[in-house]
mmCIF file of C-alpha atoms in Angstrom:
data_model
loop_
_atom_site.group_PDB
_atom_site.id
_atom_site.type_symbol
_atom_site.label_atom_id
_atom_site.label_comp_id
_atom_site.label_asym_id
_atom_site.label_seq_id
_atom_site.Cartn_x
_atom_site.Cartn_y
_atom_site.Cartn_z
ATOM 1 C CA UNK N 21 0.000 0.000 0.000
ATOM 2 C CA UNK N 22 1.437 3.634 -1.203
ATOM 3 C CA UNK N 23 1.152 6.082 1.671
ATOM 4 C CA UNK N 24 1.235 9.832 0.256
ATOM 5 C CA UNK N 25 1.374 12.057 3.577
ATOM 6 C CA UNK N 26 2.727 15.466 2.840
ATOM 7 C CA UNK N 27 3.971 18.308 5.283
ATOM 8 C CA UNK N 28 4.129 20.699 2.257
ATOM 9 C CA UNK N 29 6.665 23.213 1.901
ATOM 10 C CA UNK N 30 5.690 24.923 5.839
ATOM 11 C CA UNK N 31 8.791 22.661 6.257
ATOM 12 C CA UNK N 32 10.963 25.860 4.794
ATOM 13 C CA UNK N 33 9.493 27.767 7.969
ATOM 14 C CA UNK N 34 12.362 29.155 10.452
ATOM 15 C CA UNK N 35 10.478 27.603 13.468
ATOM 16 C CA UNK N 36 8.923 24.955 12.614
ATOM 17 C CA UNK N 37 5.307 23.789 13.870
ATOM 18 C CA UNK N 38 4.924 21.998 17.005
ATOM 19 C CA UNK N 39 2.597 19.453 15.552
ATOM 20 C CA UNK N 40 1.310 18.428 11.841
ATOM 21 C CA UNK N 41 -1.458 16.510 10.936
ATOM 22 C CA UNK N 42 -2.343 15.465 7.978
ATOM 23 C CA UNK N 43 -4.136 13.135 5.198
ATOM 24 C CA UNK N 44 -4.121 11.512 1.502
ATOM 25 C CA UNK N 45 -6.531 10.161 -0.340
ATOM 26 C CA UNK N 46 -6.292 8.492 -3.770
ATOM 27 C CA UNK N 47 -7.905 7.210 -6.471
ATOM 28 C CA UNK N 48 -6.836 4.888 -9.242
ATOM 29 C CA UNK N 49 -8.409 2.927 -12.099
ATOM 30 C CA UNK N 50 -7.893 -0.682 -10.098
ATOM 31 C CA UNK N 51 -9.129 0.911 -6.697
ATOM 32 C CA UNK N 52 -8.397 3.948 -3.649
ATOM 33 C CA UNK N 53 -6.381 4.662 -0.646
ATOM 34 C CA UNK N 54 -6.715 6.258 1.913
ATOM 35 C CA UNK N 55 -4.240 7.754 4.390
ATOM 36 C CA UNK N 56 -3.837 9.694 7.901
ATOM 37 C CA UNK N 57 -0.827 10.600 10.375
ATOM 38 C CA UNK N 58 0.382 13.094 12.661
ATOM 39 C CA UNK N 59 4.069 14.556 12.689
ATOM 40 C CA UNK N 60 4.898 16.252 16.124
ATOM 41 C CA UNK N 61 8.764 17.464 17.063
ATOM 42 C CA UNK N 62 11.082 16.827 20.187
ATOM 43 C CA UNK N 63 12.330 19.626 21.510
ATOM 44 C CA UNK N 64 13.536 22.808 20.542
ATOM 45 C CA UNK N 65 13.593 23.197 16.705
ATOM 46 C CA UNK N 66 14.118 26.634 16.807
ATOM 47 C CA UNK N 67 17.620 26.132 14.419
ATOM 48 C CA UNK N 68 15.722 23.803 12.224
ATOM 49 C CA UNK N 69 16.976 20.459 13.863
ATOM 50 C CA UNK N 70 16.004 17.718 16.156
ATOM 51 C CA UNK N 71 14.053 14.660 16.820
ATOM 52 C CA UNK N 72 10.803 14.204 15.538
ATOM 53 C CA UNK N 73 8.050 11.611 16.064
ATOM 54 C CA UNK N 74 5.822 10.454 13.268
ATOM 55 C CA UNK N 75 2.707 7.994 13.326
ATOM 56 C CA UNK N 76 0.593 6.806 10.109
ATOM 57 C CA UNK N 77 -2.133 4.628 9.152
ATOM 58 C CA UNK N 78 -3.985 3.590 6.071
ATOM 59 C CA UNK N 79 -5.695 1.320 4.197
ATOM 60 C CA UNK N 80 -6.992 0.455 0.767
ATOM 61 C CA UNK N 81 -8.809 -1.628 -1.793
ATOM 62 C CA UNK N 82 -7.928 -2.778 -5.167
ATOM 63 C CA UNK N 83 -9.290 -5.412 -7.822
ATOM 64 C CA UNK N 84 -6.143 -7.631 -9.869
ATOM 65 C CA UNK N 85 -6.090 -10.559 -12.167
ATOM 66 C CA UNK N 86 -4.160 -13.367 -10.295
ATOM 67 C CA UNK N 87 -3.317 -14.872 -14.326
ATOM 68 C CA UNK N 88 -3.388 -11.929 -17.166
ATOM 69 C CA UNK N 89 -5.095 -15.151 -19.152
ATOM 70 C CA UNK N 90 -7.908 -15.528 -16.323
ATOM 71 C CA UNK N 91 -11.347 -13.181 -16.273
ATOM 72 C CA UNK N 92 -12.007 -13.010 -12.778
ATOM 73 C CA UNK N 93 -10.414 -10.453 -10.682
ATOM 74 C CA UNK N 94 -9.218 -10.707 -7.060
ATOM 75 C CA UNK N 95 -10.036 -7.866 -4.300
ATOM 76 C CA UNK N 96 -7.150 -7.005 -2.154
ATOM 77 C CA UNK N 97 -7.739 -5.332 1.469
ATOM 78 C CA UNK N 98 -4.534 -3.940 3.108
ATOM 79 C CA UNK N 99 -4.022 -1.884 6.147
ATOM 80 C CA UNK N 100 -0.452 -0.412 7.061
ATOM 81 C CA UNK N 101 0.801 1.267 10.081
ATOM 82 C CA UNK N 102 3.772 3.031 10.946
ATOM 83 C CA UNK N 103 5.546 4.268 13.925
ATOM 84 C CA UNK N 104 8.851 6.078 13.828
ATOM 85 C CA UNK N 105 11.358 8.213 14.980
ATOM 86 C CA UNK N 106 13.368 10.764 13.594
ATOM 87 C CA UNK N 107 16.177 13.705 13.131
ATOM 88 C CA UNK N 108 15.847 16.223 11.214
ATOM 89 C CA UNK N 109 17.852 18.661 9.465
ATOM 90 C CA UNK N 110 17.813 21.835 8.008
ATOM 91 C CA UNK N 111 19.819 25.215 5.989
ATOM 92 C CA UNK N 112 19.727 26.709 2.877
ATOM 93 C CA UNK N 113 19.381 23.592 0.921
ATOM 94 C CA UNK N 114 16.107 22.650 2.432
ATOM 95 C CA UNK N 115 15.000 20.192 4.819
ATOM 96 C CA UNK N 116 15.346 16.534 5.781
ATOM 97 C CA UNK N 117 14.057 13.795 8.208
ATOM 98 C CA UNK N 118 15.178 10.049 8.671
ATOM 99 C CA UNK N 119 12.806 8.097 10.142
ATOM 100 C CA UNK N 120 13.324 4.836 11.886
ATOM 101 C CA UNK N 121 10.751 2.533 13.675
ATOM 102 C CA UNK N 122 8.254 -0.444 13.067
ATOM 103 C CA UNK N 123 5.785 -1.200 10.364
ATOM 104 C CA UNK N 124 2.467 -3.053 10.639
ATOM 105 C CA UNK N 125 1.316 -4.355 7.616
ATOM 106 C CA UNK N 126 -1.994 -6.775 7.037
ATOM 107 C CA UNK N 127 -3.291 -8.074 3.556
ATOM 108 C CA UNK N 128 -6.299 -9.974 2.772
ATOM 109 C CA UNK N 129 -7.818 -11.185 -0.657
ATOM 110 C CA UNK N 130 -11.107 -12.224 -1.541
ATOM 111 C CA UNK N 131 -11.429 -15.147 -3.156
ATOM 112 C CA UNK N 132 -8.555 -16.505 -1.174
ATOM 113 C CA UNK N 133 -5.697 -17.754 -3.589
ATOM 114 C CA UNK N 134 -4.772 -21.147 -2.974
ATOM 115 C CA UNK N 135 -1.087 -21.891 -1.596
ATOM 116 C CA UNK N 136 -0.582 -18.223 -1.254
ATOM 117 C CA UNK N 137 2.212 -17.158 1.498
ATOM 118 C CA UNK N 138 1.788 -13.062 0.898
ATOM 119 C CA UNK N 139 -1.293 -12.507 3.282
ATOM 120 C CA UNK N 140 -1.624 -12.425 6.934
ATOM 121 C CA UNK N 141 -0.500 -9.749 9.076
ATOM 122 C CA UNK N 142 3.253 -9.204 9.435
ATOM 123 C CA UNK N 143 5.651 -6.826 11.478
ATOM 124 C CA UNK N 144 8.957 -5.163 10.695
ATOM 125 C CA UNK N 145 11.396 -2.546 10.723
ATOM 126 C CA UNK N 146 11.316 0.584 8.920
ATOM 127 C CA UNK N 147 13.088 3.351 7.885
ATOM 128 C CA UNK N 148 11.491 6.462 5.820
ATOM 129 C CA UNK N 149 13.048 9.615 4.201
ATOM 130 C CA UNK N 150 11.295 12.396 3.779
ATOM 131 C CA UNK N 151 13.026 15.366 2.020
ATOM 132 C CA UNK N 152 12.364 19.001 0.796
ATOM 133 C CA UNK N 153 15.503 20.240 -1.437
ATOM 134 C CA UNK N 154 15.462 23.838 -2.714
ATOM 135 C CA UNK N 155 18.663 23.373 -5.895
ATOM 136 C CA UNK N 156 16.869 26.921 -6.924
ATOM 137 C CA UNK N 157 15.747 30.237 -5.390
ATOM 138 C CA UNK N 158 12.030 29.173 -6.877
ATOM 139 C CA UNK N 159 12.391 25.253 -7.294
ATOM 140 C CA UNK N 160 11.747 22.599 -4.705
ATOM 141 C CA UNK N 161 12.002 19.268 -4.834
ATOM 142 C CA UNK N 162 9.948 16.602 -2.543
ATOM 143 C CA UNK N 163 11.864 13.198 -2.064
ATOM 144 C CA UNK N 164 9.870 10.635 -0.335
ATOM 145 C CA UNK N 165 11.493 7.173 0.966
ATOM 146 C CA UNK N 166 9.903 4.254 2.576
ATOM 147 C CA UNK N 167 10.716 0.634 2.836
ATOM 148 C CA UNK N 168 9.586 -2.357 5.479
ATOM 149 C CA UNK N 169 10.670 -5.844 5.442
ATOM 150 C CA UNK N 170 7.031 -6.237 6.322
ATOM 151 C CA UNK N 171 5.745 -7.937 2.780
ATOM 152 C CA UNK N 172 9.267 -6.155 1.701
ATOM 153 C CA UNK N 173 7.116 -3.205 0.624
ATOM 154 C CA UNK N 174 8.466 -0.078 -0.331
ATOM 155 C CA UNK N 175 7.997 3.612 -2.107
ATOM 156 C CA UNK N 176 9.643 6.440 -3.586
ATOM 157 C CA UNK N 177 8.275 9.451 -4.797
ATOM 158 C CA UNK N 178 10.147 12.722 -6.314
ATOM 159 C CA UNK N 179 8.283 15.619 -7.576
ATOM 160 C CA UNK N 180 9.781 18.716 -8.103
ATOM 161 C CA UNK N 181 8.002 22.011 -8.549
ATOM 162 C CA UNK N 182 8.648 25.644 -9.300
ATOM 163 C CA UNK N 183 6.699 28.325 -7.357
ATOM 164 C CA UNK N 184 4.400 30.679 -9.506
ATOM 165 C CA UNK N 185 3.939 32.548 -6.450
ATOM 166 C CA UNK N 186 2.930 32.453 -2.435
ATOM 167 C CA UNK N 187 4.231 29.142 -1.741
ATOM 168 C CA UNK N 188 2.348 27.172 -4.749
ATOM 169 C CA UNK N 189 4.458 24.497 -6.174
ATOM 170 C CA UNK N 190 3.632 23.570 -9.686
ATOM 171 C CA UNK N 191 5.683 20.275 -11.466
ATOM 172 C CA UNK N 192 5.405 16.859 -12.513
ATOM 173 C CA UNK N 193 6.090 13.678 -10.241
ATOM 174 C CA UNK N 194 6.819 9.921 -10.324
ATOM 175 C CA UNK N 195 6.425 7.014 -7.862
ATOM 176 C CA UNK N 196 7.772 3.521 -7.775
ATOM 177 C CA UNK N 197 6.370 1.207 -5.370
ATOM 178 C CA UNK N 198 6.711 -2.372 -4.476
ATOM 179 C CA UNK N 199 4.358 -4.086 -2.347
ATOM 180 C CA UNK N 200 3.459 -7.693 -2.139
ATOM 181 C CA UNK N 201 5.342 -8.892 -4.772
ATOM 182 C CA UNK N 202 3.941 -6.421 -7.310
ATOM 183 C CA UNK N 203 5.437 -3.257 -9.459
ATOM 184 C CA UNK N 204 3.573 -0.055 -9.579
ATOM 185 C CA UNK N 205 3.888 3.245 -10.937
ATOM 186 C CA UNK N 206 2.583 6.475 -11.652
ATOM 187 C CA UNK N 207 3.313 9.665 -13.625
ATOM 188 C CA UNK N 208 2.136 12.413 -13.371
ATOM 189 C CA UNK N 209 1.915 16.286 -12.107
ATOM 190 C CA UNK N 210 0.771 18.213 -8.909
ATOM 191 C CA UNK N 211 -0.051 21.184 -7.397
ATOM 192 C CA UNK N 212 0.920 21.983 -4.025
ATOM 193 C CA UNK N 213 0.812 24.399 -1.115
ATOM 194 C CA UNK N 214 -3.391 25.631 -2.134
ATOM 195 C CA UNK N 215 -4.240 27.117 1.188
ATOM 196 C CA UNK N 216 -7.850 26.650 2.261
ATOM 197 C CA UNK N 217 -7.967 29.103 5.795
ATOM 198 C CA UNK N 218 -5.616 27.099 7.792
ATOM 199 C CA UNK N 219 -5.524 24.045 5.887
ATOM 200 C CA UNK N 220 -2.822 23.320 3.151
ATOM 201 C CA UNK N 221 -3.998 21.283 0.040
ATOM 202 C CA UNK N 222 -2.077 19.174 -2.496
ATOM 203 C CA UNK N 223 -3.716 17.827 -6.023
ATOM 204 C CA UNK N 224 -1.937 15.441 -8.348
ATOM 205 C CA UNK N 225 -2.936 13.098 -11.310
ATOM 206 C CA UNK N 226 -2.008 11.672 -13.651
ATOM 207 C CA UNK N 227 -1.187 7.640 -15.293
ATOM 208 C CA UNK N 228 -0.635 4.797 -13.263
ATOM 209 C CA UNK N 229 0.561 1.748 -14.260
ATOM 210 C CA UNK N 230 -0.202 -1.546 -11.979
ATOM 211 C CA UNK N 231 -0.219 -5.272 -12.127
ATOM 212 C CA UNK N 232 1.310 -7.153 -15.373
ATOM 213 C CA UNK N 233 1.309 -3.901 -17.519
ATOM 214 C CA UNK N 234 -2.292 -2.868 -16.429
ATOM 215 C CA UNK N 235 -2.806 1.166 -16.370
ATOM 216 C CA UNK N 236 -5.354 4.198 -16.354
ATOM 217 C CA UNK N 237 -6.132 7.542 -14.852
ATOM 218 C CA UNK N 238 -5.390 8.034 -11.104
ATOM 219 C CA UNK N 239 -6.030 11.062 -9.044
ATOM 220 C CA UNK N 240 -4.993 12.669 -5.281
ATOM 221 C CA UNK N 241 -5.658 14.733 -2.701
ATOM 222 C CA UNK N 242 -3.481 15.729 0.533
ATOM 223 C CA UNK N 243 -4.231 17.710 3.162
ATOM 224 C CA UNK N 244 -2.200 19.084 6.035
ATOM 225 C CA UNK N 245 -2.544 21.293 9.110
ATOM 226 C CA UNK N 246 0.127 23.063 11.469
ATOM 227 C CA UNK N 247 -0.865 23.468 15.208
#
């Protein structure tokens, strides 16, 4: 399961926020995902550096063909946690946080596959990078990292953007995930820092590509909040 969880560019803020919340939810042509967590620091981060705690949890739905040769589609129910501990860091080049913790991760199909060893609930390490660069005065780039030897699932994202003006990125972005023994994609381009009152908003869309060379539209939606 891809978890999208944004802290926008706020990140580039000289004191940072005490706590961030936020949520993702996305939509695909083979199913959705949804997404929630809550970022809150250790500590003085007055200098832009310290620990930092993180918690997230999701789940999702998707329909697959077990055999490309087969009609019948299989539904896929998986829930992921994660709970993690970081240091961050910060200057002129942007910011960064390494995460480190454990991973939950449960997956269920219905029919049940027979002889099938990649369901069940499973628990592991897990280490995530999240990453604003700035290479340019008006150019930032998001890098987002995350792996678990639960199910040996894994992401990473990189979208760069250029700011037309008041904090609102504008660029394309890519993802390549790994879960469960399958490859997944997407291309596409986003929008990011929208402000709604206190809320920050990010939109992205795009092509996905899943499952034995199976693709169509998807489409997100992220929302954050400093407190």
């Amino acid at each position: 399961m891809t978890l999208w969880l944004a802290t926008a560019p706020a990140a580039a803020e000289a004191v940072l926020p005490r706590v961030t919340t936020f949520l993702g939810v996305e939509g695909a042509f083979d199913g959705g995902h949804f997404s929630a967590g809550v970022d809150a620091t250790i500590g003085s981060h007055v200098d832009g550096r310290g620990f930092a705690l993180r918690a997230t949890a999701g789940t999702g739905l998707s329909r697959f063909r077990a055999d490309p040769l087969l009609p019948g589609r299989i539904v896929e129910v998986t829930q992921a946690a994660r709970l993690l501990l970081g240091w961050r860091e910060s200057g002129s080049w942007g910011i960064a946080t390494l995460f480190v913790g454990g991973a939950l991760e449960s997956r269920r199909l219905a029919p049940a596959l027979l002889f099938d060893t990649q369901t069940g609930t499973r628990f592991g390490p897990a280490v995530v990078l999240d990453a604003w660069l700035k290479p340019m005065e008006r150019v930032a780039v998001h890098v987002f990292a995350d792996y678990t030897t639960a199910y040996r699932a894994g992401t990473l994202r990189v979208a760069p953007g250029y700011d037309i003006g008041d904090g609102l990125f504008v660029g394309p972005e890519g993802t390549l995930s790994v879960h469960h023994g399958t490859l997944r994609t997407r291309l596409g381009f986003h929008v990011t820092g929208l402000r709604l009152g206190p809320v920050g908003l990010r939109l992205s869309g795009g092509w996905a590509m899943d499952r034995g060379g199976r693709s169509g539209p998807y489409g997100a939606l992220s929302l954050w909040r400093s407190h």
